Tab-separated table of C-alpha atoms and ligand atoms in Angstrom:
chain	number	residue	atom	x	y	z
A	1	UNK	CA	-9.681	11.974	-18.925
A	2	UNK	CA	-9.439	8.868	-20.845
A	3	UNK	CA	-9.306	5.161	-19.981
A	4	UNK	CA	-7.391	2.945	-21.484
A	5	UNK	CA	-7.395	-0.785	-21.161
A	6	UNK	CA	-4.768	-1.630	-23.693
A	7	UNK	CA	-1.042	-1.943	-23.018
A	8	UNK	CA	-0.161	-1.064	-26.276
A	9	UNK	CA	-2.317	1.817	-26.265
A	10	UNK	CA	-0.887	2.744	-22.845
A	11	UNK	CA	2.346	2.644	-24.663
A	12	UNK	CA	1.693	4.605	-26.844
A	13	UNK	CA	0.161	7.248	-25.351
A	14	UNK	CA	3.079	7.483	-23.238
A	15	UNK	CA	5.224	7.345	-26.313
A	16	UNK	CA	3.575	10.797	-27.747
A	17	UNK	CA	3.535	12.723	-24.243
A	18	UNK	CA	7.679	11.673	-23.609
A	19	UNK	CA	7.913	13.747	-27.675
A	20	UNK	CA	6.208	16.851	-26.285
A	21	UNK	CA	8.681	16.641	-23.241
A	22	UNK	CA	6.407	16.123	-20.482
A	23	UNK	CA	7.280	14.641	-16.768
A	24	UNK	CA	4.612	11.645	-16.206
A	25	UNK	CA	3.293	11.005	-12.463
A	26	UNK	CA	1.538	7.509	-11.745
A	27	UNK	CA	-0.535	6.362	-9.187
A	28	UNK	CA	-0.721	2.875	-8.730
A	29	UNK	CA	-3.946	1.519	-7.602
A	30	UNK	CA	-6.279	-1.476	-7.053
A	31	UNK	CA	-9.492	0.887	-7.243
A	32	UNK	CA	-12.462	1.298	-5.114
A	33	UNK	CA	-10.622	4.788	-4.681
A	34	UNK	CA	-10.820	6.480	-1.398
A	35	UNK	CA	-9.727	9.701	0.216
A	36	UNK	CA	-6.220	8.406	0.699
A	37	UNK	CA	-5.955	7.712	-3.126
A	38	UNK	CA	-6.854	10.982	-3.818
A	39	UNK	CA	-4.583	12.315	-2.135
A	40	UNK	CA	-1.759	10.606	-3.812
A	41	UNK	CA	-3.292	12.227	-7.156
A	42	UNK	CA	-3.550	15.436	-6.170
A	43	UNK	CA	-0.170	15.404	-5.333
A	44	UNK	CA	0.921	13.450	-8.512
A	45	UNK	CA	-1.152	16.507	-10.263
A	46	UNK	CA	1.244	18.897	-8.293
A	47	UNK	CA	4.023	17.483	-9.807
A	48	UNK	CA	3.971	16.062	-13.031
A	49	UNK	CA	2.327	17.569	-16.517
A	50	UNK	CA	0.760	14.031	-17.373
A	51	UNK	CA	-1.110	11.896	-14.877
A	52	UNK	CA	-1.948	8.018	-15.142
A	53	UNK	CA	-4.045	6.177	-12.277
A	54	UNK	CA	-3.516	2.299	-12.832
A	55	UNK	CA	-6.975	0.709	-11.635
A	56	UNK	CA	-5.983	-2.733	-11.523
A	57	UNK	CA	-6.703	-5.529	-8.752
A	58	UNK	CA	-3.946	-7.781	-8.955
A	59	UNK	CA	-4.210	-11.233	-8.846
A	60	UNK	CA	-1.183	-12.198	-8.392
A	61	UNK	CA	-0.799	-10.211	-4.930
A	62	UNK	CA	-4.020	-12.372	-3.603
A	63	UNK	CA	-3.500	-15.793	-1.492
A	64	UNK	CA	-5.730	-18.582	-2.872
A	65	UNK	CA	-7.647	-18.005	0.705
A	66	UNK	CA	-7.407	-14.025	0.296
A	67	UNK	CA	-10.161	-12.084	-0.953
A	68	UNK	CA	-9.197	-11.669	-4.586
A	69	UNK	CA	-12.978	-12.896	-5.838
A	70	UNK	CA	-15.016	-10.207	-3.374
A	71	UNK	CA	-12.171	-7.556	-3.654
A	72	UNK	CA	-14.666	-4.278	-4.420
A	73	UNK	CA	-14.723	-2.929	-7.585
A	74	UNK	CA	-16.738	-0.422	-9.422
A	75	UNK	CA	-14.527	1.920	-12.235
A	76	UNK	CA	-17.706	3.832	-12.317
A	77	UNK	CA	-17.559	5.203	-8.879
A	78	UNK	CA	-13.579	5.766	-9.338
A	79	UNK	CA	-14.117	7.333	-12.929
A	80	UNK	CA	-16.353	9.997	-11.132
A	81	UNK	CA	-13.688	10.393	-8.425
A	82	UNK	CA	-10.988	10.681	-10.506
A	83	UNK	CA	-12.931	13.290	-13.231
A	84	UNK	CA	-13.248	16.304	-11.363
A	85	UNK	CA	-8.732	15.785	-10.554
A	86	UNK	CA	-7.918	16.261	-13.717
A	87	UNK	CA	-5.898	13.704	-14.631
A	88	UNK	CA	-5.157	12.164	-18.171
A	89	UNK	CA	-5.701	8.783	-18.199
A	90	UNK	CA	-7.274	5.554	-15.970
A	91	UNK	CA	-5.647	2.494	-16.924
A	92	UNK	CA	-7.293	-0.268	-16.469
A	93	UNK	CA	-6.709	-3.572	-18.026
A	94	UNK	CA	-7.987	-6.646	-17.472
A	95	UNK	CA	-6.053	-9.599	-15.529
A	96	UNK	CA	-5.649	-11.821	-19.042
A	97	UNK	CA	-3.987	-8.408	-20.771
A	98	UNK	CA	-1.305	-8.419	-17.602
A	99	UNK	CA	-1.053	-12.333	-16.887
A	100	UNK	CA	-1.670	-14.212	-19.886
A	101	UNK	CA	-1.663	-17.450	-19.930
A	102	UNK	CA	2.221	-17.724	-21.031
A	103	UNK	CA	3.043	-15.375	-18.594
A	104	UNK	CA	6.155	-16.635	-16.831
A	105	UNK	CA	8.412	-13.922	-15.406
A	106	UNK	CA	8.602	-12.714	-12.176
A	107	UNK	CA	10.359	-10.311	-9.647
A	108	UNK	CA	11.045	-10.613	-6.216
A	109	UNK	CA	13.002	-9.617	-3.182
A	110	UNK	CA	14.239	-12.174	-0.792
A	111	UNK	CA	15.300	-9.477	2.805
A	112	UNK	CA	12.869	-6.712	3.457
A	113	UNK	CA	9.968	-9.055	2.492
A	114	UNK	CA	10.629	-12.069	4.409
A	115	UNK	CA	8.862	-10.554	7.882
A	116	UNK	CA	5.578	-8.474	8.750
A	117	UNK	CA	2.868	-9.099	6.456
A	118	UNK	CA	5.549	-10.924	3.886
A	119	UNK	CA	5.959	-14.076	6.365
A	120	UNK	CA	1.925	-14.359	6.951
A	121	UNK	CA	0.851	-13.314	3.059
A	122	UNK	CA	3.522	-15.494	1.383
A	123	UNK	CA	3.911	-14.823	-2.164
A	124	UNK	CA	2.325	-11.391	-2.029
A	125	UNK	CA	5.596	-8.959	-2.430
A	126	UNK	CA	6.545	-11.151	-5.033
A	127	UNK	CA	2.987	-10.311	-6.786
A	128	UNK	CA	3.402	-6.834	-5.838
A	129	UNK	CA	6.484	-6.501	-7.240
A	130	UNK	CA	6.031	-8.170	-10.554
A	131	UNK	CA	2.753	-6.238	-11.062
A	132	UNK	CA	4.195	-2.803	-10.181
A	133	UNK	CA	7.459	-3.648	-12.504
A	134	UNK	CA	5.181	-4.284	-15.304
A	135	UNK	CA	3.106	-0.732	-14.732
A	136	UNK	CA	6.255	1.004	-14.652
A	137	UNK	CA	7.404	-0.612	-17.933
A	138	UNK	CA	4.378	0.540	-19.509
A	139	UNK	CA	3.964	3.812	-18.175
A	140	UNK	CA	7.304	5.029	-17.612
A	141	UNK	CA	6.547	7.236	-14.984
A	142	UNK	CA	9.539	9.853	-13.325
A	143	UNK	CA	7.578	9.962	-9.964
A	144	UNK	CA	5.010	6.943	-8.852
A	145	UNK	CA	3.462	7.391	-5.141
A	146	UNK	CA	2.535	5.320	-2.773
A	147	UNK	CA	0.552	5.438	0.822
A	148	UNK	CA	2.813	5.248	3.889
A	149	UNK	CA	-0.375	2.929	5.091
A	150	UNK	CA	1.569	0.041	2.954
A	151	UNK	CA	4.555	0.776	4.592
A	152	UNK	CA	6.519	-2.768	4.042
A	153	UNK	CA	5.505	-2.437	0.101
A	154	UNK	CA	6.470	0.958	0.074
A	155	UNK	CA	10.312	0.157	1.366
A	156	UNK	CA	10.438	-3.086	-0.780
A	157	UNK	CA	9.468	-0.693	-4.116
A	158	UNK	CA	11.980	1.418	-2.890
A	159	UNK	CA	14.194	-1.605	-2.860
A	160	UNK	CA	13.309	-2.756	-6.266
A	161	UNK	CA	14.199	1.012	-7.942
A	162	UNK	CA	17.627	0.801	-6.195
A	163	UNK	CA	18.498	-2.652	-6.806
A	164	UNK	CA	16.620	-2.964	-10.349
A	165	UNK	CA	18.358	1.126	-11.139
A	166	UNK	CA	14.768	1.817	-12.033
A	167	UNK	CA	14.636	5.921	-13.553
A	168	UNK	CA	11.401	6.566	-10.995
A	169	UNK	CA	11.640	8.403	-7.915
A	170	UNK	CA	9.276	7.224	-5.398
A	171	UNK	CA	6.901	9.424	-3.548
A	172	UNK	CA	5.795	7.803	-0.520
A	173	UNK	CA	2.677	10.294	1.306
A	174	UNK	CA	1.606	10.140	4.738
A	175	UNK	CA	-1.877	7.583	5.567
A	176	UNK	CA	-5.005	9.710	5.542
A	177	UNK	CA	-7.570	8.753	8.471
A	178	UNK	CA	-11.069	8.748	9.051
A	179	UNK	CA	-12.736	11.353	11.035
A	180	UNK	CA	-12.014	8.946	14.150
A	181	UNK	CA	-8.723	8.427	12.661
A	182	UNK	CA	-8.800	4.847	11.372
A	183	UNK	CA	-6.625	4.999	8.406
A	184	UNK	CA	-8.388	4.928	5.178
A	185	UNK	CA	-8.376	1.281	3.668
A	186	UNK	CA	-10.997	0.284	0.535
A	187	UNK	CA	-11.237	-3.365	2.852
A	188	UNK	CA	-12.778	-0.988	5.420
A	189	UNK	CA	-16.111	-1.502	3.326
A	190	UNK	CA	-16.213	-5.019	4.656
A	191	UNK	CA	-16.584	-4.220	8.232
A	192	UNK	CA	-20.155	-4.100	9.763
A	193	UNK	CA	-20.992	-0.969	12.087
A	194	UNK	CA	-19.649	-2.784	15.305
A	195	UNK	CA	-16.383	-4.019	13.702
A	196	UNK	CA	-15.992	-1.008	12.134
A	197	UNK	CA	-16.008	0.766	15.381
A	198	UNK	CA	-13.983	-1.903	16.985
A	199	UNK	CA	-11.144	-1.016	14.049
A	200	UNK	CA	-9.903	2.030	16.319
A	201	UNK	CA	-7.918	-0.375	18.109
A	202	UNK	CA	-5.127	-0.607	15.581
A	203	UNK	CA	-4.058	3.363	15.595
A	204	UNK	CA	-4.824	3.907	19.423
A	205	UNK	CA	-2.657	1.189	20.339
A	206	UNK	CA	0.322	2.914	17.464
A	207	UNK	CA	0.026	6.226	19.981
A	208	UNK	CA	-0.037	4.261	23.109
A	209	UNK	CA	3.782	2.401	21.293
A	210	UNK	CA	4.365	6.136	20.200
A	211	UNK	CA	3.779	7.550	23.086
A	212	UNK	CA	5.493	5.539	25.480
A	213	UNK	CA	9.211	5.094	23.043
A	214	UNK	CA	8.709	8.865	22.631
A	215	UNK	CA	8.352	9.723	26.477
A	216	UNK	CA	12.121	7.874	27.359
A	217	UNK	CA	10.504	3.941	27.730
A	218	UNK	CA	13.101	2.416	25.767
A	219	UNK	CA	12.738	-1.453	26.280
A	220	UNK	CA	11.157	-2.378	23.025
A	221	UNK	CA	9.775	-5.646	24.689
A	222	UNK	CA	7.960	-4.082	27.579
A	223	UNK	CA	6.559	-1.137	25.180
A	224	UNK	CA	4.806	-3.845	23.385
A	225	UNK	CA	3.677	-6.242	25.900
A	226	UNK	CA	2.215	-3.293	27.572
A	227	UNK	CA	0.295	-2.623	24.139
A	228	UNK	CA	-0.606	-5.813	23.221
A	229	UNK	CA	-2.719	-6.055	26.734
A	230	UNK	CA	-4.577	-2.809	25.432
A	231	UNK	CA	-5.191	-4.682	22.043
A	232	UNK	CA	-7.008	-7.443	24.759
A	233	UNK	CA	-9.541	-4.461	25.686
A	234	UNK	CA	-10.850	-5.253	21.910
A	235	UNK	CA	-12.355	-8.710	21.589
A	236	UNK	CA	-13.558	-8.009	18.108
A	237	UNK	CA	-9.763	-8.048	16.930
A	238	UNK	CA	-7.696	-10.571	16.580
A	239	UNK	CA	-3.476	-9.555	16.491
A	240	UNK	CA	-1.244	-11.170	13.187
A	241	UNK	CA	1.332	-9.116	14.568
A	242	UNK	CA	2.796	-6.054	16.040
A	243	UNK	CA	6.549	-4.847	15.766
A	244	UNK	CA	8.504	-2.044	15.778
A	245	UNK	CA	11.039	-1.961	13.194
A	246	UNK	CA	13.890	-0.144	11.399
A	247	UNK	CA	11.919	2.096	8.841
A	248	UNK	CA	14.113	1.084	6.105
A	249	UNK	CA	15.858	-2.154	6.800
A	250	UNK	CA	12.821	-3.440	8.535
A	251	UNK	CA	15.131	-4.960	10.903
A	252	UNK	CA	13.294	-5.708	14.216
A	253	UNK	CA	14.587	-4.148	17.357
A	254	UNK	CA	15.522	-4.080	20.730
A	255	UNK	CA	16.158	-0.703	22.164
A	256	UNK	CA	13.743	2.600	21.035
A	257	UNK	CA	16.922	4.918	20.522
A	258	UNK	CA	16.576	5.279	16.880
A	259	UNK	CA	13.500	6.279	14.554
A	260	UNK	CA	11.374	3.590	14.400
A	261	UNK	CA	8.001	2.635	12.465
A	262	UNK	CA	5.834	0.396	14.748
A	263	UNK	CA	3.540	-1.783	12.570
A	264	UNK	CA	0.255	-3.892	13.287
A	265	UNK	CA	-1.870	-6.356	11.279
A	266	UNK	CA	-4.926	-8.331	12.810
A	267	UNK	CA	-8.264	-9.558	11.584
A	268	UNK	CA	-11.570	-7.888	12.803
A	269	UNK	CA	-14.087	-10.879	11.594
A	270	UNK	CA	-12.853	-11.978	7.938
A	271	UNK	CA	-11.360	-8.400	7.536
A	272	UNK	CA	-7.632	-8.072	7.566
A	273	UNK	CA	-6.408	-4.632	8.548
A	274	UNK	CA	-3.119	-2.799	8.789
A	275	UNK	CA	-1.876	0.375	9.795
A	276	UNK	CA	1.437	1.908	11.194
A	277	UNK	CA	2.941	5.159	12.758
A	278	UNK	CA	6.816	6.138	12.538
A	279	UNK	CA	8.265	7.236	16.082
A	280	UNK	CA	11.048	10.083	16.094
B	301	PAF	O1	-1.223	-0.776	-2.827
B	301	PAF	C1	-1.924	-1.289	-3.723
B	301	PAF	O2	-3.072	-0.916	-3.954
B	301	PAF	C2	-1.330	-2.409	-4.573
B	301	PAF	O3	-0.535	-3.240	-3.817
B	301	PAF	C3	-0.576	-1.904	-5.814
B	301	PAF	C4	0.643	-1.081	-5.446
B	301	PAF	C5	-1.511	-1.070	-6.681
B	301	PAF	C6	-0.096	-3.096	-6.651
B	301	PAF	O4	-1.156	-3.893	-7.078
């Protein structure tokens, strides 16, 4: 396992595996690697010959009052994660290799990211999407996967291939949980013991929603006023919003006759969580 914090490098690396004829799988990342990660590599190992991990927090994803400056970090910890996977290479280049200062090209998509965390985070899908266009121009990967946890950036990448005729098939893999089933997030370091415990509150209230659409309550509206007064039995969380959606138009809806991906956002303290569950 190598890591390599050069583009050209990168390039060329690529460049030399593409002559020997083998597939290349990438795993985006922003580090701080957890279970959820890894399980987007192991599968990436599954199913390519050559494996990159990009380990790159991307500033231009961050709001100017976001946590971009105490983001964690530590490519030690991730380099021992990663090493006993197998993989072939960690890229990881710094913010001034990506952005430099003339950098002045970028991508974005004006329907699927204009709700959900896209109307409270504005100018992060564009960030996302210029950042993860650039690592697929260097890497040139067949498959790239992503965590169903994202699930808005996981429909707008989708977008982006279609609409951009990207050659990359997108993987998208189901969230992994905790033991108490809080799905796995690197911002879950932030939370104290209390908050941390308080953080159930997102997934039970995405059964309570996936319960009641799946057991014939079909009135969208009263499904979620019902589950936004169990969110009250939480004090320690405060709701950005929660919607159940189209899973690939993101359209909101009325009626629960169709699959459906209810999504939630909220703050517990400074800590911004997400999390989601798809219904039929
Ligand atoms: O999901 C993430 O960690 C990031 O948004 C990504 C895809 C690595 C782009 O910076």
């Amino acid at each position: 396992m190598q890591t390599i914090t050069d583009i050209k490098k990168m390039k060329s690396f690529i460049k030399e595996a593409r002559k020997k004829g083998k597939t290349i799988g990438f795993v985006p990342t922003m580090g701080y690697l957890h279970s959820g990660h890894l399980s987007l590599v192991s599968a990436a190992k599954k199913s390519s010959d050559v494996v990159v991990v990009s380990i790159f927090v991307n500033p231009l994803q961050f709001g100017p009052k976001e946590d971009l400056k105490k983001y964690p970090r530590d490519l030690e910890r991730d380099k021992k994660l990663l090493a006993p996977l197998g993989i072939d290479v960690i890229f990881s280049p710094t913010a001034e290799e990506m952005f430099p200062p003339d950098f002045s090209c970028y991508a974005e998509e004006t329907k699927l990211s204009k709700g959900l965390c896209g109307k409270k985070r504005p100018g992060h899908f564009k960030g996302v999407i210029t950042v993860v266009l650039k690592l697929f121009q260097i890497i040139k990967p067949d498959i790239a996967f992503f965590g169903a946890k994202d699930w808005q950036q996981q429909s707008i990448i989708r977008k982006k291939v279609k609409d951009f005729h990207l050659d990359v098939e997108i993987n998208t893999l189901p969230t992994v949980r905790e033991e108490d089933e809080v799905a796995m997030s690197s911002r879950n370091s932030y939370l104290s013991k209390k908050e941390r415990k308080a953080s159930r509150i997102l997934y039970q209230t995405l059964c309570f929603i996936k319960e009641m659409a799946e057991n014939d309550e079909k009135d969208i509206k009263k499904i979620l006023k019902n589950a936004k007064k169990l969110l009250k039995s939480e004090p320690l969380f405060k709701l950005e919003y929660l919607e159940m959606v189209d899973p690939e138009t993101l359209d909101p809806k009325d009626t629960a006759d169709k699959p459906l991906v209810a999504l939630i956002a909220g703050f517990i303290g400074k800590t911004r969580l997400i999390d989601n569950i798809l219904i039929r």
